[in-house]
Amino acid sequence: MRSNASTATSSGDAAASPRAFSPCEGRPPHSLESTAEWNHGSLSISELAHRCQVSTRSLRYYEEQGLLIPSRNAVGHRRYQAKDAHCVGVIQRLYGAGLPSDLIRTVVQEWKLPDSAPRIEALLRTRHAELSQEAEELHSKLTGLEAVLNVVTDNS
């Protein structure tokens, strides 16, 4: 896991403890870095969806699941910051890796806590081991199926 070390605490102490890298903080994805909207405020749900190449429904789903919490303007419309675009990218990668919503929620929540990298790493390594086991089982099934296919094609 990558971590950023703080250079000072709020009291000015230069020996601050390291803070875990947050998937929902920092710079937006590369394609958004030069976008003027990021430098002058926030984006609407449709603007964020367009720039992150996801549907507005996906963004609402992430909100319903507690994965992405936008701010609201005076009339209640969702407003997103650059850190939210970065968070969407991380959420998409975790979904793409087959993680269920509850585990993604845990990862996103853990990232907000101090010294979370070891806990997040353990969660992700556990899921990695599970997926590796599933891949081995699928490979075994494919090998068996190929053996039967060879018998069938040899006898035709």
XYZ file of C-alpha atoms in Angstrom:
156
model
C 0.000 0.000 0.000
C 1.135 3.524 -0.670
C 1.133 6.069 2.145
C 1.685 9.774 2.460
C 3.484 11.132 5.465
C 2.186 14.333 6.980
C 4.816 16.989 7.480
C 3.146 18.683 10.421
C 0.219 18.279 12.738
C -2.280 21.014 13.502
C -0.089 22.046 16.469
C 2.886 22.469 14.132
C 4.714 19.325 15.289
C 7.023 18.190 12.494
C 6.968 14.562 13.686
C 3.450 13.693 12.606
C 2.420 10.096 12.157
C 2.019 8.834 8.577
C -1.484 8.914 7.172
C -2.789 6.207 4.903
C -3.313 7.139 1.266
C -6.983 7.680 0.593
C -8.592 6.507 -2.620
C -11.037 9.352 -2.291
C -8.497 12.126 -1.846
C -5.881 13.721 -4.004
C -5.745 14.474 -7.690
C -8.467 13.445 -10.106
C -7.765 10.867 -12.797
C -5.319 12.000 -15.504
C -8.065 12.821 -17.986
C -9.541 15.310 -15.518
C -6.381 17.040 -14.334
C -6.530 19.968 -16.727
C -10.297 20.368 -16.649
C -11.212 23.914 -15.658
C -14.183 22.811 -13.554
C -11.833 21.113 -11.080
C -9.994 24.374 -10.572
C -13.100 26.522 -10.175
C -15.527 24.559 -8.056
C -17.549 21.435 -8.220
C -19.341 19.333 -10.798
C -22.920 18.137 -11.073
C -23.737 14.439 -11.119
C -24.063 14.432 -14.916
C -20.736 16.240 -15.354
C -18.954 13.795 -13.050
C -20.612 10.824 -14.765
C -19.493 12.082 -18.166
C -15.920 12.703 -17.077
C -15.614 9.378 -15.211
C -17.418 7.496 -17.997
C -20.062 6.034 -15.689
C -23.803 6.449 -15.600
C -25.532 8.824 -13.221
C -27.355 5.744 -11.968
C -23.997 4.217 -10.974
C -23.104 7.350 -9.016
C -26.477 7.257 -7.255
C -25.947 3.555 -6.512
C -22.520 4.306 -5.016
C -24.202 6.931 -2.845
C -26.964 4.500 -1.786
C -24.284 1.966 -0.827
C -22.457 4.558 1.278
C -19.430 4.508 -1.020
C -19.553 8.068 -2.338
C -21.101 10.913 -0.362
C -21.473 14.113 -2.401
C -22.025 17.539 -0.939
C -25.274 19.325 -1.746
C -25.814 22.860 -2.949
C -28.453 25.255 -1.576
C -31.250 23.622 -3.587
C -30.166 20.067 -2.757
C -28.378 19.113 -5.983
C -25.388 16.805 -5.663
C -22.003 18.484 -6.092
C -18.743 16.602 -6.559
C -15.102 17.558 -6.059
C -11.941 16.207 -7.707
C -11.456 13.720 -4.852
C -14.844 12.207 -5.716
C -13.705 11.453 -9.280
C -10.668 9.663 -7.884
C -12.908 7.715 -5.498
C -15.180 6.655 -8.380
C -12.143 5.234 -10.172
C -11.132 3.211 -7.118
C -14.692 1.953 -6.584
C -14.903 0.876 -10.236
C -11.603 -1.017 -9.981
C -12.735 -2.802 -6.818
C -16.081 -3.757 -8.396
C -14.206 -4.887 -11.497
C -12.047 -7.109 -9.291
C -15.186 -8.836 -8.066
C -15.386 -7.293 -4.615
C -18.900 -7.092 -3.176
C -20.369 -3.737 -2.093
C -19.954 -4.471 1.613
C -16.224 -5.130 1.208
C -15.768 -2.053 -0.990
C -17.604 0.009 1.642
C -15.269 -1.382 4.315
C -12.190 -0.531 2.237
C -13.410 3.031 1.538
C -14.308 3.572 5.224
C -11.028 2.070 6.451
C -9.059 4.408 4.183
C -10.432 7.344 6.151
C -8.854 6.023 9.363
C -5.270 6.570 10.477
C -2.763 3.776 9.880
C -5.252 1.820 7.776
C -2.879 0.446 5.132
C -2.169 -2.875 6.935
C -5.895 -3.544 7.478
C -6.771 -2.705 3.883
C -3.893 -4.791 2.600
C -5.119 -7.758 4.666
C -8.661 -7.377 3.290
C -7.456 -7.182 -0.299
C -4.968 -10.043 0.082
C -7.749 -12.233 1.488
C -9.915 -11.443 -1.541
C -6.917 -12.041 -3.823
C -6.432 -15.500 -2.286
C -10.136 -16.290 -2.736
C -10.041 -15.257 -6.395
C -6.848 -17.265 -6.944
C -8.551 -20.346 -5.503
C -11.572 -19.795 -7.746
C -9.248 -19.452 -10.755
C -7.533 -22.748 -9.897
C -10.909 -24.474 -9.601
C -12.019 -23.072 -12.968
C -8.748 -24.161 -14.561
C -9.292 -27.685 -13.231
C -12.821 -27.736 -14.653
C -11.563 -26.506 -18.028
C -8.891 -29.204 -18.104
C -11.511 -31.865 -17.430
C -13.807 -30.482 -20.107
C -10.965 -30.347 -22.639
C -10.176 -34.012 -21.925
C -13.780 -34.981 -22.640
C -13.815 -32.828 -25.796
C -10.668 -34.593 -27.012
C -12.327 -37.988 -26.522
C -15.455 -36.830 -28.357
C -13.536 -35.354 -31.300
C -11.238 -38.398 -31.535
C -14.286 -40.695 -31.763
C -16.112 -38.697 -34.440
